[in-house]
CSV table of C-alpha atoms and ligand atoms in Angstrom, one decimal:
chain,number,residue,atom,x,y,z
A,1,MET,CA,0.0,0.0,0.0
A,2,PRO,CA,1.4,3.4,-0.9
A,3,ARG,CA,1.8,5.7,2.2
A,4,TRP,CA,0.1,9.1,2.5
A,5,GLN,CA,3.4,10.8,2.6
A,6,GLU,CA,4.2,9.4,-0.9
A,7,ILE,CA,0.8,10.2,-2.4
A,8,LYS,CA,0.5,13.7,-0.8
A,9,PRO,CA,2.7,15.6,-3.4
A,10,LEU,CA,0.6,14.2,-6.2
A,11,VAL,CA,-2.7,15.3,-4.8
A,12,LYS,CA,-3.8,18.7,-6.1
A,13,ILE,CA,-7.3,19.5,-5.1
A,14,ARG,CA,-8.4,22.7,-6.8
A,15,PRO,CA,-11.6,24.4,-5.7
A,16,PRO,CA,-14.2,24.1,-8.4
A,17,GLY,CA,-14.2,27.1,-10.8
A,18,PHE,CA,-17.3,29.2,-11.5
A,19,GLY,CA,-18.0,31.8,-14.1
A,20,PRO,CA,-17.2,32.2,-17.8
A,21,GLU,CA,-13.4,31.7,-17.4
A,22,ALA,CA,-13.7,28.3,-15.7
A,23,ARG,CA,-16.4,27.2,-18.1
A,24,LEU,CA,-14.3,28.1,-21.1
A,25,ALA,CA,-11.1,26.5,-19.7
A,26,SER,CA,-12.9,23.2,-19.6
A,27,ALA,CA,-13.5,23.3,-23.4
A,28,ALA,CA,-10.8,21.7,-25.6
A,29,SER,CA,-12.5,22.0,-29.0
A,30,ILE,CA,-15.3,23.8,-30.9
A,31,TRP,CA,-17.5,20.7,-30.2
A,32,ASP,CA,-17.0,21.3,-26.4
A,33,LEU,CA,-18.0,24.9,-26.9
A,34,ARG,CA,-21.1,23.8,-28.8
A,35,GLU,CA,-22.0,21.6,-25.8
A,36,ILE,CA,-21.7,24.5,-23.4
A,37,ALA,CA,-23.7,26.7,-25.8
A,38,ARG,CA,-26.4,24.1,-26.0
A,39,ARG,CA,-26.8,24.0,-22.2
A,40,ARG,CA,-26.8,27.8,-21.8
A,41,THR,CA,-29.1,28.8,-24.6
A,42,PRO,CA,-32.8,28.2,-25.1
A,43,CYS,CA,-33.7,25.6,-27.6
A,44,ALA,CA,-35.1,28.0,-30.4
A,45,PRO,CA,-32.0,30.2,-30.8
A,46,PHE,CA,-29.6,27.3,-30.3
A,47,ASP,CA,-31.4,25.3,-33.0
A,48,TYR,CA,-31.5,28.3,-35.3
A,49,THR,CA,-27.7,28.3,-35.2
A,50,ASP,CA,-27.1,24.6,-35.1
A,51,GLY,CA,-29.7,23.5,-37.7
A,52,ALA,CA,-29.8,23.6,-41.5
A,53,ALA,CA,-32.4,23.1,-44.2
A,54,ASP,CA,-34.7,20.2,-44.7
A,55,GLN,CA,-33.0,16.9,-43.8
A,56,GLU,CA,-29.7,18.7,-43.0
A,57,VAL,CA,-27.8,16.4,-45.5
A,58,ALA,CA,-25.7,19.2,-46.9
A,59,MET,CA,-24.5,20.3,-43.5
A,60,ARG,CA,-23.6,16.8,-42.4
A,61,ARG,CA,-21.7,16.1,-45.7
A,62,SER,CA,-19.7,19.4,-45.3
A,63,ARG,CA,-18.3,18.2,-42.0
A,64,GLU,CA,-17.8,14.6,-43.1
A,65,ALA,CA,-15.8,15.7,-46.1
A,66,TYR,CA,-13.0,17.1,-43.9
A,67,GLY,CA,-13.1,13.8,-42.0
A,68,ARG,CA,-12.1,12.0,-45.2
A,69,VAL,CA,-8.9,13.9,-45.5
A,70,GLU,CA,-5.7,11.8,-45.1
A,71,TRP,CA,-2.5,13.8,-45.1
A,72,GLN,CA,0.2,12.8,-47.5
A,73,ASP,CA,3.8,13.8,-48.0
A,74,VAL,CA,4.3,14.3,-44.3
A,75,THR,CA,7.9,15.5,-43.8
A,76,VAL,CA,9.6,14.9,-40.5
A,77,LEU,CA,13.0,16.1,-39.2
A,78,ARG,CA,12.6,19.5,-40.6
A,79,ASP,CA,13.0,22.7,-38.5
A,80,VAL,CA,9.4,23.9,-37.9
A,81,SER,CA,10.1,25.9,-34.8
A,82,ALA,CA,8.9,29.0,-36.5
A,83,VAL,CA,5.9,28.5,-38.9
A,84,ASP,CA,4.3,31.4,-40.6
A,85,THR,CA,0.5,31.2,-40.7
A,86,SER,CA,0.0,34.7,-42.0
A,87,THR,CA,-1.5,35.6,-45.3
A,88,SER,CA,-3.5,38.5,-47.0
A,89,LEU,CA,-7.1,38.7,-48.0
A,90,LEU,CA,-7.9,41.2,-50.8
A,91,GLY,CA,-4.8,43.0,-49.9
A,92,ALA,CA,-5.4,43.2,-46.1
A,93,PRO,CA,-3.1,41.3,-43.7
A,94,SER,CA,-4.5,38.3,-41.8
A,95,SER,CA,-2.8,36.4,-39.0
A,96,MET,CA,-4.1,33.2,-40.4
A,97,PRO,CA,-6.1,31.9,-43.5
A,98,LEU,CA,-9.4,32.3,-41.6
A,99,ALA,CA,-12.2,34.8,-41.6
A,100,LEU,CA,-15.5,35.1,-39.8
A,101,ALA,CA,-18.5,34.6,-42.1
A,102,PRO,CA,-21.5,36.9,-41.9
A,103,THR,CA,-24.3,35.6,-39.7
A,104,GLY,CA,-27.6,37.3,-39.0
A,105,PHE,CA,-29.6,37.8,-35.7
A,106,THR,CA,-26.4,37.5,-33.6
A,107,ARG,CA,-27.7,39.3,-30.4
A,108,MET,CA,-30.6,36.9,-30.3
A,109,LEU,CA,-28.1,34.1,-29.8
A,110,GLN,CA,-26.1,35.9,-27.1
A,111,HIS,CA,-26.6,39.5,-25.9
A,112,GLU,CA,-23.0,40.7,-26.5
A,113,GLY,CA,-23.5,40.1,-30.3
A,114,GLU,CA,-21.5,41.6,-33.1
A,115,PRO,CA,-19.4,44.1,-31.1
A,116,ALA,CA,-18.0,41.2,-29.1
A,117,ILE,CA,-17.2,39.2,-32.2
A,118,GLY,CA,-15.6,42.2,-33.9
A,119,ARG,CA,-13.3,43.0,-30.9
A,120,ALA,CA,-12.2,39.3,-30.6
A,121,ALA,CA,-11.5,39.2,-34.4
A,122,GLN,CA,-9.6,42.4,-34.2
A,123,ARG,CA,-7.4,41.0,-31.3
A,124,ALA,CA,-6.8,37.8,-33.3
A,125,GLY,CA,-5.9,39.8,-36.5
A,126,VAL,CA,-8.6,38.3,-38.7
A,127,THR,CA,-11.5,39.6,-40.8
A,128,TYR,CA,-15.1,39.6,-39.8
A,129,ALA,CA,-18.1,40.2,-42.1
A,130,LEU,CA,-21.2,42.0,-40.7
A,131,SER,CA,-24.5,40.6,-42.1
A,132,THR,CA,-27.2,42.8,-43.6
A,133,LEU,CA,-29.4,40.9,-41.1
A,134,GLY,CA,-27.1,41.9,-38.2
A,135,THR,CA,-28.4,43.2,-34.9
A,136,THR,CA,-25.8,46.0,-34.8
A,137,THR,CA,-25.4,48.8,-37.3
A,138,PRO,CA,-22.4,49.0,-39.6
A,139,GLU,CA,-21.5,52.3,-37.7
A,140,ASP,CA,-21.7,50.7,-34.3
A,141,LEU,CA,-19.5,47.8,-35.2
A,142,ALA,CA,-17.0,50.2,-36.7
A,143,SER,CA,-16.7,52.1,-33.4
A,144,ALA,CA,-16.6,49.0,-31.3
A,145,ALA,CA,-13.7,47.6,-33.4
A,146,PRO,CA,-12.0,50.4,-35.2
A,147,ASP,CA,-8.9,48.5,-36.3
A,148,LEU,CA,-10.8,45.4,-37.4
A,149,ASN,CA,-10.6,44.5,-41.1
A,150,ARG,CA,-14.4,44.7,-41.7
A,151,TRP,CA,-16.4,43.4,-44.6
A,152,PHE,CA,-20.1,44.1,-45.2
A,153,GLN,CA,-22.4,41.4,-46.4
A,154,LEU,CA,-25.2,42.6,-48.6
A,155,TYR,CA,-28.5,41.0,-49.6
A,156,LEU,CA,-29.5,43.0,-52.7
A,157,PHE,CA,-33.0,44.3,-51.9
A,158,LYS,CA,-35.7,44.8,-54.4
A,159,ASP,CA,-35.5,48.4,-53.3
A,160,ARG,CA,-32.3,49.4,-55.0
A,161,ASP,CA,-32.2,52.8,-53.4
A,162,PHE,CA,-32.1,51.2,-50.0
A,163,SER,CA,-29.3,48.8,-51.2
A,164,GLN,CA,-27.4,51.8,-52.5
A,165,GLU,CA,-27.8,53.6,-49.2
A,166,LEU,CA,-26.4,50.5,-47.3
A,167,LEU,CA,-23.4,50.5,-49.6
A,168,GLU,CA,-22.8,54.2,-48.9
A,169,ARG,CA,-23.0,53.5,-45.2
A,170,ALA,CA,-20.5,50.6,-45.4
A,171,LYS,CA,-18.1,52.8,-47.3
A,172,ASP,CA,-18.4,55.7,-44.9
A,173,SER,CA,-17.8,53.5,-41.9
A,174,GLY,CA,-14.6,51.9,-43.3
A,175,TYR,CA,-15.7,48.5,-44.6
A,176,SER,CA,-12.9,47.3,-46.9
A,177,ALA,CA,-15.0,44.9,-49.0
A,178,VAL,CA,-18.6,43.9,-49.8
A,179,ILE,CA,-19.8,40.4,-49.9
A,180,LEU,CA,-22.9,39.8,-52.0
A,181,THR,CA,-24.7,36.7,-51.0
A,182,VAL,CA,-26.4,35.0,-54.0
A,183,ASP,CA,-27.6,31.6,-52.7
A,184,THR,CA,-30.9,32.9,-51.2
A,185,ALA,CA,-33.3,33.3,-54.1
A,186,VAL,CA,-35.9,32.1,-51.6
A,187,ALA,CA,-35.6,31.1,-47.9
A,188,GLY,CA,-34.4,27.6,-47.2
A,189,ALA,CA,-36.8,25.4,-45.2
A,190,ARG,CA,-35.3,25.3,-41.7
A,191,LEU,CA,-37.5,22.6,-40.1
A,192,ARG,CA,-36.2,23.2,-36.6
A,193,ASP,CA,-37.2,26.8,-36.7
A,194,ILE,CA,-40.7,25.8,-37.9
A,195,ARG,CA,-41.1,23.3,-35.1
A,196,ASN,CA,-39.8,25.7,-32.5
A,197,GLY,CA,-42.1,28.5,-33.7
A,198,LEU,CA,-39.0,30.8,-33.8
A,199,THR,CA,-39.9,34.5,-34.0
A,200,ILE,CA,-37.7,37.5,-33.9
A,201,PRO,CA,-37.7,39.0,-31.3
A,202,PRO,CA,-38.6,35.9,-29.3
A,203,SER,CA,-42.3,36.2,-28.3
A,204,LEU,CA,-43.6,35.4,-24.8
A,205,THR,CA,-45.7,32.3,-25.2
A,206,LEU,CA,-46.3,29.6,-22.6
A,207,LYS,CA,-43.4,27.6,-24.0
A,208,THR,CA,-41.0,30.6,-23.8
A,209,LEU,CA,-42.1,31.3,-20.2
A,210,PHE,CA,-41.3,27.8,-19.3
A,211,ASP,CA,-38.0,28.1,-21.1
A,212,MET,CA,-37.3,31.3,-19.0
A,213,ALA,CA,-37.3,29.2,-15.9
A,214,ARG,CA,-34.6,27.0,-17.3
A,215,HIS,CA,-32.4,29.7,-18.8
A,216,PRO,CA,-32.9,32.7,-16.6
A,217,ALA,CA,-29.5,34.3,-17.3
A,218,TRP,CA,-30.1,34.3,-21.1
A,219,TRP,CA,-33.6,35.8,-20.7
A,220,TYR,CA,-32.4,38.3,-18.2
A,221,ASN,CA,-29.6,39.5,-20.6
A,222,LEU,CA,-32.1,39.7,-23.5
A,223,LEU,CA,-34.6,41.7,-21.6
A,224,THR,CA,-32.1,44.1,-19.9
A,225,THR,CA,-29.9,45.0,-22.9
A,226,GLU,CA,-30.7,47.1,-25.9
A,227,PRO,CA,-34.0,45.9,-27.6
A,228,LEU,CA,-33.3,43.1,-30.1
A,229,GLU,CA,-33.9,44.3,-33.6
A,230,PHE,CA,-32.5,44.1,-37.1
A,231,ALA,CA,-30.3,47.1,-37.2
A,232,THR,CA,-31.2,47.7,-40.8
A,233,PHE,CA,-34.9,46.9,-40.6
A,234,ARG,CA,-36.2,48.4,-37.4
A,235,ASN,CA,-39.5,47.1,-36.1
A,236,PHE,CA,-39.8,43.9,-38.0
A,237,ASP,CA,-41.9,41.4,-36.1
A,238,GLY,CA,-42.5,38.0,-37.6
A,239,THR,CA,-40.9,34.6,-38.5
A,240,VAL,CA,-37.5,34.4,-40.0
A,241,ALA,CA,-39.1,32.9,-43.1
A,242,GLU,CA,-41.4,35.9,-43.4
A,243,LEU,CA,-38.5,38.3,-43.1
A,244,VAL,CA,-36.4,36.5,-45.6
A,245,THR,CA,-39.2,36.3,-48.1
A,246,SER,CA,-39.8,40.0,-47.8
A,247,VAL,CA,-36.1,40.8,-48.3
A,248,PHE,CA,-34.9,38.4,-50.9
A,249,ASP,CA,-35.4,38.8,-54.6
A,250,PRO,CA,-35.9,35.6,-56.6
A,251,ALA,CA,-35.5,37.6,-59.8
A,252,LEU,CA,-31.8,38.5,-58.9
A,253,ASN,CA,-29.5,37.7,-61.8
A,254,TRP,CA,-26.1,38.6,-63.3
A,255,ALA,CA,-27.3,42.0,-64.4
A,256,ASP,CA,-27.7,42.9,-60.7
A,257,ILE,CA,-24.0,42.0,-60.2
A,258,ASP,CA,-23.2,44.5,-62.8
A,259,TRP,CA,-25.4,47.0,-60.9
A,260,MET,CA,-23.4,46.2,-57.8
A,261,ARG,CA,-20.1,46.7,-59.7
A,262,GLN,CA,-21.2,50.1,-60.7
A,263,HIS,CA,-22.2,51.2,-57.2
A,264,TRP,CA,-19.4,49.7,-55.2
A,265,GLN,CA,-15.9,50.6,-56.2
A,266,GLY,CA,-14.0,48.5,-53.6
A,267,PRO,CA,-13.4,44.8,-53.6
A,268,LEU,CA,-16.5,42.7,-54.4
A,269,VAL,CA,-16.9,39.1,-53.1
A,270,VAL,CA,-19.6,36.8,-54.4
A,271,LYS,CA,-20.8,34.3,-51.8
A,272,GLY,CA,-22.7,31.2,-52.5
A,273,ILE,CA,-21.0,29.9,-55.6
A,274,GLN,CA,-21.8,26.3,-56.1
A,275,SER,CA,-20.6,25.5,-59.6
A,276,VAL,CA,-17.5,26.1,-61.7
A,277,GLU,CA,-19.5,27.8,-64.4
A,278,ASP,CA,-20.9,30.4,-62.0
A,279,ALA,CA,-17.4,31.0,-60.6
A,280,ARG,CA,-16.3,31.8,-64.2
A,281,LYS,CA,-19.3,34.1,-64.6
A,282,ALA,CA,-18.5,35.9,-61.4
A,283,VAL,CA,-15.0,36.7,-62.8
A,284,ASP,CA,-16.6,38.0,-66.0
A,285,HIS,CA,-18.9,40.2,-64.0
A,286,GLY,CA,-16.1,41.8,-62.1
A,287,ALA,CA,-15.9,39.8,-58.8
A,288,ASP,CA,-12.6,40.1,-56.9
A,289,ALA,CA,-13.2,36.9,-54.9
A,290,VAL,CA,-15.7,34.1,-54.6
A,291,ILE,CA,-16.8,32.1,-51.6
A,292,VAL,CA,-17.6,28.5,-52.5
A,293,SER,CA,-20.5,28.1,-50.1
A,294,ASN,CA,-23.9,26.5,-49.6
A,295,HIS,CA,-24.8,28.8,-46.7
A,296,GLY,CA,-23.7,26.1,-44.2
A,297,GLY,CA,-26.4,23.8,-45.7
A,298,ARG,CA,-29.1,26.3,-44.6
A,299,GLN,CA,-30.5,26.9,-48.1
A,300,LEU,CA,-30.5,24.1,-50.7
A,301,ASP,CA,-30.3,20.8,-48.9
A,302,ARG,CA,-28.1,18.2,-50.7
A,303,ALA,CA,-26.2,21.1,-52.3
A,304,PRO,CA,-22.7,20.3,-53.6
A,305,THR,CA,-20.2,19.7,-50.8
A,306,THR,CA,-18.0,22.8,-50.9
A,307,PHE,CA,-14.7,21.2,-49.9
A,308,GLU,CA,-15.1,18.7,-52.8
A,309,LEU,CA,-16.1,21.4,-55.3
A,310,LEU,CA,-13.2,23.8,-54.2
A,311,PRO,CA,-10.4,22.3,-56.3
A,312,ASP,CA,-12.4,22.6,-59.6
A,313,VAL,CA,-13.2,26.2,-58.8
A,314,VAL,CA,-9.6,27.0,-57.9
A,315,ASP,CA,-8.5,25.4,-61.2
A,316,ALA,CA,-11.0,27.5,-63.2
A,317,VAL,CA,-10.6,30.9,-61.6
A,318,GLY,CA,-7.8,30.7,-59.0
A,319,GLU,CA,-5.3,32.5,-61.2
A,320,LYS,CA,-7.6,35.5,-61.6
A,321,ILE,CA,-9.3,36.0,-58.2
A,322,GLU,CA,-9.1,34.8,-54.6
A,323,VAL,CA,-11.2,31.7,-53.8
A,324,TYR,CA,-12.5,31.1,-50.3
A,325,VAL,CA,-14.6,28.2,-48.9
A,326,ASP,CA,-16.9,27.7,-46.0
A,327,GLY,CA,-19.2,25.0,-44.5
A,328,GLY,CA,-18.3,22.5,-41.8
A,329,ILE,CA,-15.0,23.9,-40.7
A,330,MET,CA,-14.5,23.0,-37.1
A,331,ASP,CA,-10.7,23.0,-36.4
A,332,GLY,CA,-7.4,24.2,-37.6
A,333,GLY,CA,-6.8,20.9,-39.5
A,334,ASP,CA,-9.9,21.7,-41.6
A,335,VAL,CA,-8.5,25.1,-42.5
A,336,VAL,CA,-5.1,23.7,-43.5
A,337,ALA,CA,-6.9,21.1,-45.7
A,338,ALA,CA,-8.8,23.9,-47.4
A,339,VAL,CA,-5.6,25.9,-48.1
A,340,ALA,CA,-3.9,22.7,-49.4
A,341,GLN,CA,-6.9,22.4,-51.9
A,342,GLY,CA,-6.1,25.9,-53.1
A,343,ALA,CA,-8.3,28.2,-51.0
A,344,THR,CA,-6.8,31.6,-50.0
A,345,ALA,CA,-8.8,31.3,-46.7
A,346,ALA,CA,-11.6,29.4,-45.0
A,347,LEU,CA,-14.6,31.1,-43.4
A,348,ILE,CA,-16.3,29.9,-40.2
A,349,GLY,CA,-19.9,30.5,-39.1
A,350,ARG,CA,-21.3,28.2,-36.5
A,351,ALA,CA,-17.8,27.6,-34.9
A,352,TYR,CA,-17.6,31.2,-33.6
A,353,LEU,CA,-21.4,31.4,-32.8
A,354,TYR,CA,-21.1,28.3,-30.6
A,355,ALA,CA,-18.2,30.1,-28.9
A,356,LEU,CA,-20.2,33.3,-28.5
A,357,MET,CA,-23.1,31.4,-26.9
A,358,ALA,CA,-20.8,29.5,-24.6
A,359,GLY,CA,-18.9,32.5,-23.2
A,360,GLY,CA,-19.5,35.8,-25.1
A,361,GLU,CA,-16.5,37.8,-26.2
A,362,HIS,CA,-14.1,35.5,-24.2
A,363,GLY,CA,-15.7,32.5,-25.9
A,364,VAL,CA,-14.9,33.9,-29.3
A,365,ASP,CA,-11.3,34.7,-28.2
A,366,ARG,CA,-11.1,31.0,-27.1
A,367,ALA,CA,-12.4,29.7,-30.4
A,368,LEU,CA,-9.9,31.8,-32.4
A,369,GLU,CA,-7.0,30.7,-30.1
A,370,MET,CA,-8.1,27.1,-30.9
A,371,PHE,CA,-8.0,27.7,-34.6
A,372,SER,CA,-4.7,29.6,-34.5
A,373,ALA,CA,-3.0,26.9,-32.4
A,374,GLY,CA,-4.6,24.1,-34.5
A,375,ILE,CA,-3.4,25.6,-37.8
A,376,GLU,CA,0.1,26.1,-36.5
A,377,ARG,CA,0.3,22.6,-34.9
A,378,THR,CA,-1.0,20.9,-38.1
A,379,MET,CA,1.6,22.7,-40.2
A,380,GLN,CA,4.4,21.8,-37.8
A,381,LEU,CA,3.4,18.1,-37.8
A,382,LEU,CA,3.0,18.1,-41.6
A,383,GLY,CA,6.5,19.6,-41.8
A,384,VAL,CA,5.4,22.8,-43.6
A,385,ALA,CA,6.8,26.2,-42.6
A,386,SER,CA,4.5,28.5,-44.6
A,387,LEU,CA,1.1,28.4,-46.3
A,388,LYS,CA,2.8,28.7,-49.7
A,389,GLU,CA,4.3,25.2,-49.2
A,390,LEU,CA,0.9,23.6,-48.9
A,391,ASP,CA,-0.5,21.9,-52.0
A,392,ARG,CA,-2.8,19.1,-53.1
A,393,GLY,CA,0.1,16.6,-52.8
A,394,HIS,CA,-0.4,17.0,-49.0
A,395,LEU,CA,-3.8,15.2,-49.0
A,396,LYS,CA,-5.8,12.5,-50.4
A,397,MET,CA,-9.5,11.8,-49.9
A,398,ARG,CA,-10.2,8.4,-48.3
B,1,FMN,C1,-26.9,31.4,-37.6
B,1,FMN,C2,-26.4,31.7,-39.0
B,1,FMN,C3,-26.8,32.8,-39.6
B,1,FMN,C4,-26.4,33.1,-40.9
B,1,FMN,N1,-26.7,34.3,-41.5
B,1,FMN,C5,-26.1,34.6,-42.7
B,1,FMN,C6,-26.4,35.9,-43.3
B,1,FMN,O1,-27.0,36.7,-42.7
B,1,FMN,N2,-25.8,36.1,-44.5
B,1,FMN,C7,-25.0,35.2,-45.1
B,1,FMN,O2,-24.5,35.5,-46.2
B,1,FMN,N3,-24.8,34.0,-44.6
B,1,FMN,C8,-25.3,33.7,-43.4
B,1,FMN,N4,-25.0,32.5,-42.8
B,1,FMN,C9,-24.1,31.5,-43.5
B,1,FMN,C10,-22.7,31.8,-43.1
B,1,FMN,O3,-22.2,33.0,-43.6
B,1,FMN,C11,-21.7,30.6,-43.6
B,1,FMN,O4,-21.9,30.5,-45.0
B,1,FMN,C12,-22.0,29.3,-43.0
B,1,FMN,O5,-22.3,29.5,-41.6
B,1,FMN,C13,-20.7,28.4,-43.1
B,1,FMN,O6,-21.0,27.2,-42.5
B,1,FMN,P1,-20.5,26.7,-41.0
B,1,FMN,O7,-21.6,27.3,-40.1
B,1,FMN,O8,-20.6,25.2,-41.1
B,1,FMN,O9,-19.2,27.3,-40.8
B,1,FMN,C14,-25.5,32.2,-41.6
B,1,FMN,C15,-25.1,31.0,-40.9
B,1,FMN,C16,-25.6,30.7,-39.6
B,1,FMN,C17,-25.1,29.5,-38.9
């Protein structure tokens, strides 16, 4: 039997931690942050983030595709004590090949919202795109994170004067590029939102009152901070689908991209490209970059799997414009795989939203640290000292 005197130095009883720091310290991955988020957030806003369209096949496939990657050409015994993860996106420096995709309704998920995400992105030296359906105005995000490389995501409204006004506001408040999202001719069918009866702002029904008892902190924060509203459409009251239908224009076509090109002189990014042919057309119509994206599987279910489509798009247009990819990216290894397939950068959506719901601004800091450490570690273990050295020889799909 070991004696107490021998065991004593090994015993380290720490008092249990409370509060956001302790909660976040226990998370080792984005999946852990998702679990914390799930416990802390009412079902309707959590499902709004976590869910996708119809049977959610596209979302599942996006994640599975990264699981099929097997690294090749792994080089050992190479000095990788200093790897360089930095790159540039449309001329702006970025500490890593990662950016934060536009996501709407953010303050409904967690009350700190877009300013918290913007400050965390600014600290990490990465780009963040504010959504047209944001809950913070372009001006307020700019003053919360003045040194952030900010992009503005636009849904082109039927009302072109209003669209033009938004572009002016983005320009005046220092947004360096505009993303035009083109995969939303109509709203996707988000079945979880329908089942949860999601409304924005959340309405007080018997179900929500019951939910309040289980998530008092979330409701307290919602009700004691600035009223929840779409910064660009004040006073909208209805379901997400109703809003989306009133905003999106199913008649949108390439002539509208030409309209955009005339009204926005800065870099233009077309988001939601799902075929090689459309990537080529985007170049012809003056895009400076495309995002190979299916909206995280939230629009067309069974859409092409973006990671698999990426190499073909890079081969077709990669010499002329920057190509980004999003959908299903959950760790640094996924980002390195996307760069090896030819992407300039990968964008994340849910990964940083889970982090926000798990721990507000500190949560987003934590997620970005995980990505940064994961990208660096993967490169070191692959034997690659800079992003330029990554190529398709580094992976095969199992
Ligand atoms: C909650 C949520 C809201 C979103 N809102 C928008 C939006 O307003 N505009 C847009 O272009 N894309 C939006 N997206 C799509 C993201 O920009 C991105 O394409 C997608 O999240 C990437 O997939 P991932 O979540 O698996 O990383 C949203 C995604 C989520 C999860």
